[in-house]
mmCIF file of C-alpha atoms in Angstrom:
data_model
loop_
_atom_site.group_PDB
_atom_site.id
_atom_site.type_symbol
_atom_site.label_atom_id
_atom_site.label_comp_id
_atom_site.label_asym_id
_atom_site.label_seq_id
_atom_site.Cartn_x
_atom_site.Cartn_y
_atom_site.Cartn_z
ATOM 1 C CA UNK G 1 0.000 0.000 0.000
ATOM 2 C CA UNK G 2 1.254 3.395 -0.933
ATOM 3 C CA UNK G 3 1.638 6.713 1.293
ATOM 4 C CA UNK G 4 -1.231 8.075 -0.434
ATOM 5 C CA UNK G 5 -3.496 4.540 -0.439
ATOM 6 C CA UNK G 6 -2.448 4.645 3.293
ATOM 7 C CA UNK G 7 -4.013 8.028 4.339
ATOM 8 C CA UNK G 8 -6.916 7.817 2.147
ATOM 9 C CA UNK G 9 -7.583 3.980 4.027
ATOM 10 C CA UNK G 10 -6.813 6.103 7.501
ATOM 11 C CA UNK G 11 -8.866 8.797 6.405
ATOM 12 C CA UNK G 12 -12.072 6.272 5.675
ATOM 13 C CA UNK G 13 -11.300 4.110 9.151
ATOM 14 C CA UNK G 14 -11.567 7.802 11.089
ATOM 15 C CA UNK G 15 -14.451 8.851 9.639
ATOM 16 C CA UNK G 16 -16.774 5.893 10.191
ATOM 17 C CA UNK G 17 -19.097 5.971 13.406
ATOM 18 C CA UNK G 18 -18.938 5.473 16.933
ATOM 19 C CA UNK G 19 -22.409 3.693 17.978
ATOM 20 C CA UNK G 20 -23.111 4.267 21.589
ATOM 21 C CA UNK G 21 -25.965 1.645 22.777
ATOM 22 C CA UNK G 22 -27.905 2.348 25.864
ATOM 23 C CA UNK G 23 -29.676 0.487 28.664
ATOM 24 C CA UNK G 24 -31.221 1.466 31.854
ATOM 25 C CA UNK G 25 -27.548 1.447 33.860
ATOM 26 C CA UNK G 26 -26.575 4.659 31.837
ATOM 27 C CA UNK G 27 -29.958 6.696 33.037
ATOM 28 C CA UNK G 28 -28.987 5.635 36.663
ATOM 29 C CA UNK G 29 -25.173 6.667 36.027
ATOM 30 C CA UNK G 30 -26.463 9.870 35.059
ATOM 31 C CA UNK G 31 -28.496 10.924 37.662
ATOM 32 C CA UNK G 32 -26.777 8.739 40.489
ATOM 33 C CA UNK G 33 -28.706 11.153 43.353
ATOM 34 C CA UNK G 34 -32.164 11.601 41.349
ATOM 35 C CA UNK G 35 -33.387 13.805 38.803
ATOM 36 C CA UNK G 36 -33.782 17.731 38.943
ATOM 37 C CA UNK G 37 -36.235 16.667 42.041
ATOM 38 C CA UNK G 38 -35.122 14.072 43.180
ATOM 39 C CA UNK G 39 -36.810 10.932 41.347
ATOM 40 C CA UNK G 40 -34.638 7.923 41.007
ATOM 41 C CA UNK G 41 -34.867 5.873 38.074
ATOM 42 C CA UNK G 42 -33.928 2.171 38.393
ATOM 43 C CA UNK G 43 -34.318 -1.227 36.639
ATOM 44 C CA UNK G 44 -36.911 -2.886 35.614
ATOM 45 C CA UNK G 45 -36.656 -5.528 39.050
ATOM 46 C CA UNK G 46 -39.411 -4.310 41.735
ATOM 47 C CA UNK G 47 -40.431 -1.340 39.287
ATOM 48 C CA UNK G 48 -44.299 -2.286 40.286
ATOM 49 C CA UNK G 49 -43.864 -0.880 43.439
ATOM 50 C CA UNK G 50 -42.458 2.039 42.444
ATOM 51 C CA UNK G 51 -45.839 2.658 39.921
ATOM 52 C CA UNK G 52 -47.914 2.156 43.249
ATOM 53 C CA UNK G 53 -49.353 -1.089 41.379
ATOM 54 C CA UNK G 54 -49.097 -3.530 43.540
ATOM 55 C CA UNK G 55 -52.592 -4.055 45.193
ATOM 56 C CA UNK G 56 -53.996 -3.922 41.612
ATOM 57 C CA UNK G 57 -51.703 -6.433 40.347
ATOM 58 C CA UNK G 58 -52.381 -8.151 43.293
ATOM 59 C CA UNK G 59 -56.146 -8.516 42.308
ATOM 60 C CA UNK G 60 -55.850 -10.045 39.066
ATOM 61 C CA UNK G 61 -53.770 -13.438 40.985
ATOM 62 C CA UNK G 62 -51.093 -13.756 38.157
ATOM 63 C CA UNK G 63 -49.384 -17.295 37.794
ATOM 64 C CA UNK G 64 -45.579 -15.462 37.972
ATOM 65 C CA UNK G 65 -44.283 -15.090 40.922
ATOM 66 C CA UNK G 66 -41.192 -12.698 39.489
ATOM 67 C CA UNK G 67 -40.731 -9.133 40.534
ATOM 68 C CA UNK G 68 -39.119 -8.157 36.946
ATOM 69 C CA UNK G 69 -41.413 -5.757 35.036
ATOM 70 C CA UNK G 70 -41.321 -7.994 31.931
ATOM 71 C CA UNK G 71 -42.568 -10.918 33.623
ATOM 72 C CA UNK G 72 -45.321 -9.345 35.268
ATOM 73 C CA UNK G 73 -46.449 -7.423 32.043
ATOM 74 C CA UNK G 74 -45.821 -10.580 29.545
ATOM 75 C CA UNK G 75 -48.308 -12.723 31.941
ATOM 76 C CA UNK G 76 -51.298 -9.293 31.638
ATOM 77 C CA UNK G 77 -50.685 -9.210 27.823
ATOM 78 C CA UNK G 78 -51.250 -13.274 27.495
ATOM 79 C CA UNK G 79 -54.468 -12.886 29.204
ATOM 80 C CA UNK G 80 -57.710 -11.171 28.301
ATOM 81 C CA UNK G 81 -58.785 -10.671 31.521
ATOM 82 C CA UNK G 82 -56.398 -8.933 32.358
ATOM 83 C CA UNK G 83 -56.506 -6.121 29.817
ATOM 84 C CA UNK G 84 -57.594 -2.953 32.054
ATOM 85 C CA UNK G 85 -55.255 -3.652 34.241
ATOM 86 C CA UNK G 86 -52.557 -3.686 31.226
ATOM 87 C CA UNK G 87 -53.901 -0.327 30.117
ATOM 88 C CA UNK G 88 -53.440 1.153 33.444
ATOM 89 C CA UNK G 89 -49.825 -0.275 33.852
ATOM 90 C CA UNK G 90 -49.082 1.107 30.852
ATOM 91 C CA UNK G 91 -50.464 4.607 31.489
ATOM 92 C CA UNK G 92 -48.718 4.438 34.839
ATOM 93 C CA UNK G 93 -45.618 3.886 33.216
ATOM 94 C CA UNK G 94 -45.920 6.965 30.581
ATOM 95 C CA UNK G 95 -46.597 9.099 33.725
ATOM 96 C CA UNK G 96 -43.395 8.045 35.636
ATOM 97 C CA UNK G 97 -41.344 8.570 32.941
ATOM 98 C CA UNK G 98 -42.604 11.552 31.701
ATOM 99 C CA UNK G 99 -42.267 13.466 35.650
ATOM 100 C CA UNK G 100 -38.372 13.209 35.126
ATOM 101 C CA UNK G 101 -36.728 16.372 34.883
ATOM 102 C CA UNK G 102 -32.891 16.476 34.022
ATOM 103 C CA UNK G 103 -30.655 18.258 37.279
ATOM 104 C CA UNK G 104 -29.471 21.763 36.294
ATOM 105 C CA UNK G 105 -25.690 20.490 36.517
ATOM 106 C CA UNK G 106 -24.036 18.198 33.511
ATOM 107 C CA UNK G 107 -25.279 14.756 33.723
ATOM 108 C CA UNK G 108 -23.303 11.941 31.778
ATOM 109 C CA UNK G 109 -25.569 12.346 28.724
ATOM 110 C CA UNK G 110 -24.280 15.808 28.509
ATOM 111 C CA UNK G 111 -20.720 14.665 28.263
ATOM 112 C CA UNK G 112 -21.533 11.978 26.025
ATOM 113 C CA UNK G 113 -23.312 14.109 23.635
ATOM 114 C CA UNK G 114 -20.535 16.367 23.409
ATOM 115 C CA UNK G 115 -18.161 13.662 23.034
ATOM 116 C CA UNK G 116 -19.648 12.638 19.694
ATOM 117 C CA UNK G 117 -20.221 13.948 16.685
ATOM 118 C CA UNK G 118 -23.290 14.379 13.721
ATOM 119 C CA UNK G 119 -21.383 10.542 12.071
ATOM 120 C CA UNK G 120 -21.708 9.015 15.626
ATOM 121 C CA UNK G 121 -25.339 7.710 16.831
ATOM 122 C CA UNK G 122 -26.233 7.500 20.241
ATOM 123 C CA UNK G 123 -29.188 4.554 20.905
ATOM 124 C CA UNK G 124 -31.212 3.994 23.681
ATOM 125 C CA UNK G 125 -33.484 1.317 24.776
ATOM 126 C CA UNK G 126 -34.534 3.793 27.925
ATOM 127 C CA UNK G 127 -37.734 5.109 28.017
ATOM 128 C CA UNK G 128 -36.818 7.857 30.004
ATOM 129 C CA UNK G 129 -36.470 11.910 28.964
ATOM 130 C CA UNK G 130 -33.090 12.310 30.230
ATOM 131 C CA UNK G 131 -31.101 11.955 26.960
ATOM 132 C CA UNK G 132 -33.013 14.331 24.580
ATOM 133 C CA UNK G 133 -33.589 17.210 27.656
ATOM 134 C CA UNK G 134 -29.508 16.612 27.490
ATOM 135 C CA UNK G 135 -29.600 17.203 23.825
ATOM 136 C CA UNK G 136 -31.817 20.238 23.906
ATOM 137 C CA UNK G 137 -28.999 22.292 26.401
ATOM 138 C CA UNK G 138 -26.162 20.896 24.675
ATOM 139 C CA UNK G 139 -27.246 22.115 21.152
ATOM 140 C CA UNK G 140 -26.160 25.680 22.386
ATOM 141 C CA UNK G 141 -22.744 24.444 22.924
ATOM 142 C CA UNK G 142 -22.543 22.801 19.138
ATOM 143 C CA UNK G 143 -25.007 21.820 16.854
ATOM 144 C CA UNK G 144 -22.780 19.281 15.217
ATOM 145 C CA UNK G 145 -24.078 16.227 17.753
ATOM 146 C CA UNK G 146 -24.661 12.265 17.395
ATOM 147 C CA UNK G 147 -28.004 10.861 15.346
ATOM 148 C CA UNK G 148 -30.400 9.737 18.895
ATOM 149 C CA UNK G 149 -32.194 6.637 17.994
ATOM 150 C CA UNK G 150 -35.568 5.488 20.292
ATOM 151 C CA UNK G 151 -35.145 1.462 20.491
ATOM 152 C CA UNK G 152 -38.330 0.879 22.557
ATOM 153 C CA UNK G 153 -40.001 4.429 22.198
ATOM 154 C CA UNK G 154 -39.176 6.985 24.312
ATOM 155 C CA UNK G 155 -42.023 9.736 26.667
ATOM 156 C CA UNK G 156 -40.176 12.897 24.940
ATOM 157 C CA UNK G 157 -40.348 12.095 21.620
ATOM 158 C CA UNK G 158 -44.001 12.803 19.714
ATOM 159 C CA UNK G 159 -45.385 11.820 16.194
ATOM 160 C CA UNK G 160 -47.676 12.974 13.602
ATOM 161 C CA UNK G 161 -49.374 10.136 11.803
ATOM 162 C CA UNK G 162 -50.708 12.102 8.959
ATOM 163 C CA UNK G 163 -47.480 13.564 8.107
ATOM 164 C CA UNK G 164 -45.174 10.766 9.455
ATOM 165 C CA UNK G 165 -43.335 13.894 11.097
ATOM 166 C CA UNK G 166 -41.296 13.521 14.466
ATOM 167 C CA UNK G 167 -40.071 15.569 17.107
ATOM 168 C CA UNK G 168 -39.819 16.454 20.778
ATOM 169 C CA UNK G 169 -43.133 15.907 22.236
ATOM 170 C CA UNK G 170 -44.333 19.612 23.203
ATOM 171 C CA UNK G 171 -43.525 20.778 19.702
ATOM 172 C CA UNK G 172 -46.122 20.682 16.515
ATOM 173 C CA UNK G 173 -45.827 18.874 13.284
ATOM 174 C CA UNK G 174 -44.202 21.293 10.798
ATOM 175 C CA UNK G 175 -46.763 20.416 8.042
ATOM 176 C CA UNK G 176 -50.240 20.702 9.840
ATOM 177 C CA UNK G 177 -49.106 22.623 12.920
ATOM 178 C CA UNK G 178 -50.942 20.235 14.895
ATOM 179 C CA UNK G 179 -49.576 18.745 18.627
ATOM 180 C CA UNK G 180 -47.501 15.760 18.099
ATOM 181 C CA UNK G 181 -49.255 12.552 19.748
ATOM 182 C CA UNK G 182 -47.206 10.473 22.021
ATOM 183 C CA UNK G 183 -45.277 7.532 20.124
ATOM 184 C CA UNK G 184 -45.835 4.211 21.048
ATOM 185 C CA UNK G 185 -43.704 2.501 23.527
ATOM 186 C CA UNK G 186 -42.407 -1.152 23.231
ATOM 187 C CA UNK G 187 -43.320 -2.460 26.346
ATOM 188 C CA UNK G 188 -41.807 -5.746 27.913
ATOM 189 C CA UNK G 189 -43.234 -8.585 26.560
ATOM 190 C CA UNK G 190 -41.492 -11.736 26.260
ATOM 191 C CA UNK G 191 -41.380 -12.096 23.020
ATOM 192 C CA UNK G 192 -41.333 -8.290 21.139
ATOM 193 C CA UNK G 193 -42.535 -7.423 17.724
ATOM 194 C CA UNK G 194 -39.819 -4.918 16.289
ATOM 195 C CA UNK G 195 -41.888 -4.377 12.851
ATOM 196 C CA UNK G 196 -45.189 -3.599 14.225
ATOM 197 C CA UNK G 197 -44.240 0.190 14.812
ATOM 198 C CA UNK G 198 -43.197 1.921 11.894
ATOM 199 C CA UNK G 199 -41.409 4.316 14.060
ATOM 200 C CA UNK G 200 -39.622 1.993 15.738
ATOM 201 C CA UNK G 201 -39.097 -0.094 12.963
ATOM 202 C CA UNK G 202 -37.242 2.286 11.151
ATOM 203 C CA UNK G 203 -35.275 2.891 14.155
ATOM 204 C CA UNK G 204 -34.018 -0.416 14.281
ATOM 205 C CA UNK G 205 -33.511 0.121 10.560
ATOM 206 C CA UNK G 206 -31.112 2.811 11.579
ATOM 207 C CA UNK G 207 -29.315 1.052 13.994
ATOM 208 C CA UNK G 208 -28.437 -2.069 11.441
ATOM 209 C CA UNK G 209 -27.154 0.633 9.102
ATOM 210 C CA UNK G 210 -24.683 1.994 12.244
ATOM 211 C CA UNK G 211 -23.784 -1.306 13.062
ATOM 212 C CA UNK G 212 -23.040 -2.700 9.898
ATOM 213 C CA UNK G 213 -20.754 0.813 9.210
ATOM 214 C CA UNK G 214 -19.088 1.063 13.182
ATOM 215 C CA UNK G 215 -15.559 1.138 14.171
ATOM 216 C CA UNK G 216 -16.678 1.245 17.676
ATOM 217 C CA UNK G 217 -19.426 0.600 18.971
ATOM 218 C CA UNK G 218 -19.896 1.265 22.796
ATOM 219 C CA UNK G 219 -22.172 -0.634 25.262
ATOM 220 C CA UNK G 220 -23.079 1.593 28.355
ATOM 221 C CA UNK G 221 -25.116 -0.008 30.988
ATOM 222 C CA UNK G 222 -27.034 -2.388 28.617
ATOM 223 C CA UNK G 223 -27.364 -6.035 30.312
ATOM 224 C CA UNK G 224 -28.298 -7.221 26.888
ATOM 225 C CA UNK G 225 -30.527 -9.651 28.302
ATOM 226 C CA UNK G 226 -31.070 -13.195 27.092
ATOM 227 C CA UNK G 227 -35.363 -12.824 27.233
ATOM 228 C CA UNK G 228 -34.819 -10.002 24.489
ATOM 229 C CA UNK G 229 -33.759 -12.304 21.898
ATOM 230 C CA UNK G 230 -34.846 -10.873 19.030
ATOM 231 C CA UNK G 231 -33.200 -7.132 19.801
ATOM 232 C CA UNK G 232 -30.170 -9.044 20.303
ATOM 233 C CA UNK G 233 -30.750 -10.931 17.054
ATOM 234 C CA UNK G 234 -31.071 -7.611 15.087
ATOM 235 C CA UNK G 235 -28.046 -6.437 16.529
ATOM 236 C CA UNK G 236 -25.777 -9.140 15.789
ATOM 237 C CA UNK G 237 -27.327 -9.203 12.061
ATOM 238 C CA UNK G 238 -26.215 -5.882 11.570
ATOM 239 C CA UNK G 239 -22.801 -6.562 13.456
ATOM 240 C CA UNK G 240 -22.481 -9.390 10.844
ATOM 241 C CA UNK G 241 -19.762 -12.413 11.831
ATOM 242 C CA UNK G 242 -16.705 -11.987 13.957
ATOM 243 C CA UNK G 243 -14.388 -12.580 12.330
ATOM 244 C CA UNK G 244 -15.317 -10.373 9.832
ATOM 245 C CA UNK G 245 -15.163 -7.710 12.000
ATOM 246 C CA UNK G 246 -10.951 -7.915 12.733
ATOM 247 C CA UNK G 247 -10.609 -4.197 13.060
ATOM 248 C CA UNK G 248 -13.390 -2.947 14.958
ATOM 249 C CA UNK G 249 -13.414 -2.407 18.813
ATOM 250 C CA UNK G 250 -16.337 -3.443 21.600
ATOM 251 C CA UNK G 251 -16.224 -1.000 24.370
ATOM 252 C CA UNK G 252 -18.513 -1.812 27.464
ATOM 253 C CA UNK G 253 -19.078 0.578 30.380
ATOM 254 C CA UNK G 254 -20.942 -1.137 33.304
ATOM 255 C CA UNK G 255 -20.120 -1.873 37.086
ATOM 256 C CA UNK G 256 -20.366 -5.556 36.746
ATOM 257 C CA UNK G 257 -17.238 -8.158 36.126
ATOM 258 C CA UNK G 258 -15.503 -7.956 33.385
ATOM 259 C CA UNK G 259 -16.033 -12.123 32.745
ATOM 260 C CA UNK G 260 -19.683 -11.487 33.028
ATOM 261 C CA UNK G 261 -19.843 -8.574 30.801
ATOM 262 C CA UNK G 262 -17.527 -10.478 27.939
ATOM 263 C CA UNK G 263 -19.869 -13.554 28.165
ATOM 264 C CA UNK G 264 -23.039 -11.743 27.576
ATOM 265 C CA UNK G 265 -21.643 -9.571 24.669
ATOM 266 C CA UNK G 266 -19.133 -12.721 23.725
ATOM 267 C CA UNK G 267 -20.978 -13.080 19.629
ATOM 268 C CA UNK G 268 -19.967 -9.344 19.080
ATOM 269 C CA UNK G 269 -16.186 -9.729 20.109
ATOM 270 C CA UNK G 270 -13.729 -10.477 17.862
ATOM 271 C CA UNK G 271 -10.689 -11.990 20.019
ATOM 272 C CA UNK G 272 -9.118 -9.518 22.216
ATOM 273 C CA UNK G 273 -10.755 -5.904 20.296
ATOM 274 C CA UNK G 274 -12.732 -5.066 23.278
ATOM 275 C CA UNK G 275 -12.481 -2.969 26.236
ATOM 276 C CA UNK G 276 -14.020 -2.928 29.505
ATOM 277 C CA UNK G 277 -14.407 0.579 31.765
ATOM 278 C CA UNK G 278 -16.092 0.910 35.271
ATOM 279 C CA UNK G 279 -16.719 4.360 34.926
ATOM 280 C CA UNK G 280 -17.406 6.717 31.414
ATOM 281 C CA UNK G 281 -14.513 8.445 31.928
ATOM 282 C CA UNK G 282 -12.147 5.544 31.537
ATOM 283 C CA UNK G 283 -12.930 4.432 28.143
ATOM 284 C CA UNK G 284 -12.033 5.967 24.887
ATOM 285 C CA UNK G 285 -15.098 8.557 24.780
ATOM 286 C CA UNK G 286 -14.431 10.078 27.892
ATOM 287 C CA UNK G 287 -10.534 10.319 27.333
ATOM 288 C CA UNK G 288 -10.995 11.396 23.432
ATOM 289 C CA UNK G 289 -13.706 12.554 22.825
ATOM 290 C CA UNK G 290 -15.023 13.926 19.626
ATOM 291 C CA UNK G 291 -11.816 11.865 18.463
ATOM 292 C CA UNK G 292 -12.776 8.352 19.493
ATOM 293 C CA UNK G 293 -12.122 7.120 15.812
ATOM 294 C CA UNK G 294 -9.069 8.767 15.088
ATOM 295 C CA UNK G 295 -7.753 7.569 18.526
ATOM 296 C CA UNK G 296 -8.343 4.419 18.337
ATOM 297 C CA UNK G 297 -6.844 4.124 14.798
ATOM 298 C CA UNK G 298 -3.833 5.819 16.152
ATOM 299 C CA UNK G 299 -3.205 3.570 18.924
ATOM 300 C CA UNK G 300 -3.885 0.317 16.792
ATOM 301 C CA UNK G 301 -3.019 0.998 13.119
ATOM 302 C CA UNK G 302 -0.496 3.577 13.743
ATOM 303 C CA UNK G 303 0.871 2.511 17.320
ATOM 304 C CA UNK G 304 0.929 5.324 18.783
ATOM 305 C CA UNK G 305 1.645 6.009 22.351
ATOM 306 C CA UNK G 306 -1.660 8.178 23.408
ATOM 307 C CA UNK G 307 -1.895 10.657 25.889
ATOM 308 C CA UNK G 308 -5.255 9.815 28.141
ATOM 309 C CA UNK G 309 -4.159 12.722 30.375
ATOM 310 C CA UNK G 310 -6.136 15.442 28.799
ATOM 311 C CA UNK G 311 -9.384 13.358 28.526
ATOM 312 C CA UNK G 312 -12.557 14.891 30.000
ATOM 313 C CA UNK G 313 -12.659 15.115 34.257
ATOM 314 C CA UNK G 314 -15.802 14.055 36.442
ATOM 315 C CA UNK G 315 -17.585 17.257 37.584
ATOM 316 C CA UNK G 316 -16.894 19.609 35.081
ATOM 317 C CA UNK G 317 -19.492 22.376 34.984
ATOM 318 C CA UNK G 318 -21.398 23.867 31.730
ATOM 319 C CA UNK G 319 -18.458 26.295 31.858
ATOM 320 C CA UNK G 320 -15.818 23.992 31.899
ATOM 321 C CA UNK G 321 -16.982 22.015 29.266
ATOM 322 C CA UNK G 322 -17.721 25.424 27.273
ATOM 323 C CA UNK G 323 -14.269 25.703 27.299
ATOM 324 C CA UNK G 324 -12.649 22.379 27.189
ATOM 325 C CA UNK G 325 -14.678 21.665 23.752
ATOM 326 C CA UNK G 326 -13.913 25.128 22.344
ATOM 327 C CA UNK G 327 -10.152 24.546 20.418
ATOM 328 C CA UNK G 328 -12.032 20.903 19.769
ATOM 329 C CA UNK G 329 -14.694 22.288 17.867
ATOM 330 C CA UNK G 330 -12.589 25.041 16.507
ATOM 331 C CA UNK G 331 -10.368 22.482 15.052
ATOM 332 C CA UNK G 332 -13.344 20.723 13.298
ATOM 333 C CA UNK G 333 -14.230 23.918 11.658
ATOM 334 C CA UNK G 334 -10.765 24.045 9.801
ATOM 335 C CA UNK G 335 -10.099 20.443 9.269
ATOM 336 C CA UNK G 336 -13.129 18.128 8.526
ATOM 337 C CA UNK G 337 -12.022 14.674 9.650
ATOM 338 C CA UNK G 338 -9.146 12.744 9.730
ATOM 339 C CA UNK G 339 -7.328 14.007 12.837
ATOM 340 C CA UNK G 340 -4.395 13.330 14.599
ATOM 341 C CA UNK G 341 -4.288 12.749 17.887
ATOM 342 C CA UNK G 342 -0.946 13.788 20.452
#
């Protein structure tokens, strides 16, 4: 290979996305003390008693004896006569979510927003508000941000059927001017139907595309659980075979052991390209960000010796991050891709 073949191959490897995926252990890293007021989100274990549902779920004597929220909501779809107390699970469950407020301060989703860029995709399975209300402050900082893809729905994010037009929830369509109407959530069912929303079917449209096209694709606080077969399906048929994915890198930030965490996500690792981090800030987005492609090219096609010292720090205010993505962004104005990292 040439000089020239080389830094037109470098220049492609750089500029293909980073895929963040997103499960409910990123919502509780980002608001580790509550929400604006408070509210804790959690997983989906014991989540009936936070909905106050338990006397009514009580009443309808359901064979499972599990606490999980799937379980409990699999058994109510499977039976007829249990389908007002399904609606009013579900429309307990839009009303959580949709109380949560993001805190004033930077959350996590603030960082990692700014730590990506308008090639990268960020894709959530969360029903939660947290990551677009982090989007819609961000924006002022830079407008050049990560695609956000809905896996199971999401309570911000609104529809109009007519027009097929989508937004944040408290907007209006652009065509008709009329409110947006809530999207549908995916809720928990054993066994989920990915093609009977269009608007979630064409998000997991998107997310094959980004995970056929990754260099890295990122796993933060998703337990990629083995009753969600067919999301994990789609996934790997986008990720394609492993060992036809030799270059790419698996990056997974969660709290539990590393041997657990490389079992569960074991069909998407190719040998030793993968990387597991305890905390955001340890893995390649929150040490190089907005350059998480050109890093990790760096360090494994041109061996270089990175500096992880001038990553991003935990606590930084609106005003330090102001200032610590200013030269970045200033840097993307001049030079369009392809960077080198120090």
């Amino acid at each position: 290979m040439s000089n020239e073949q080389f830094v037109e191959y470098e220049n492609l490897m750089k500029g293909r996305p980073h895929l963040v995926i997103l499960g409910a252990g990123a919502s509780i890293a980002a608001i580790p003390n509550g929400d604006k007021n408070g509210k804790q989100t959690s997983v989906m274990w014991g989540f009936i008693d936070k909905l106050d549902m338990r006397d009514i779920i009580e009443s309808v004597s359901l064979k499972t004896t599990s606490e999980n929220l799937e379980d409990i909501y699999s058994e109510l779809d499977s039976r007829t006569d249990c389908d007002d107390v399904k609606r009013i699970l579900e429309s307990r469950i839009m009303n959580y979510f949709s109380e949560f407020e993001i805190p004033d301060e930077p959350t996590i989703y603030d960082v990692l927003l700014l730590s990506l860029r308008k090639k990268d995709c960020v894709a959530t399975f969360n029903w939660d508000p947290l990551l677009l209300q982090a989007y819609q402050r961000v924006i002022r900082i830079t407008k050049d941000l990560p695609k956000l893809l809905f896996l199971h729905g999401n309570v911000a994010i609104g529809i109009c059927e007519k027009h097929k037009s989508v937004g944040a929830i408290m907007n209006r369509c652009p065509i008709c001017n009329e409110h947006f109407s809530p999207i549908r959530l995916l809720y928990p069912v054993a066994k989920k139907d990915y093609n009977s929303d269009n608007y979630i079917k064409d998000n997991w449209n998107a997310i094959s595309h980004y995970m056929k096209r990754a260099y890295i694709v990122t796993v933060f606080g998703y337990s990629a659980p083995k009753t969600d077969k067919e999301a994990i399906a789609l996934l790997k048929n986008g990720w394609g075979e492993i060992h036809d994915r030799n270059l790419e890198e698996i990056e997974i930030i969660d709290i539990r052991s590393e041997d657990e965490l490389v079992k569960s996500w074991d069909e998407f690792i190719h040998s030793h390209h993968y990387g597991v981090f305890d905390s955001f800030y340890k893995s390649t987005l929150g040490m190089f960000p907005r350059r998480t492609c050109d890093a990790m090219f760096d360090r494994l096609m041109n061996c270089k010796f990175l500096d992880s010292t001038k990553g991003l720090r935990e606590n930084m205010s609106f005003q330090d991050l102001e200032s610590y993505f200013k030269p970045i962004l200033e840097e993307e104005a001049i030079h369009k891709g392809g960077f080198s990292i120090d």
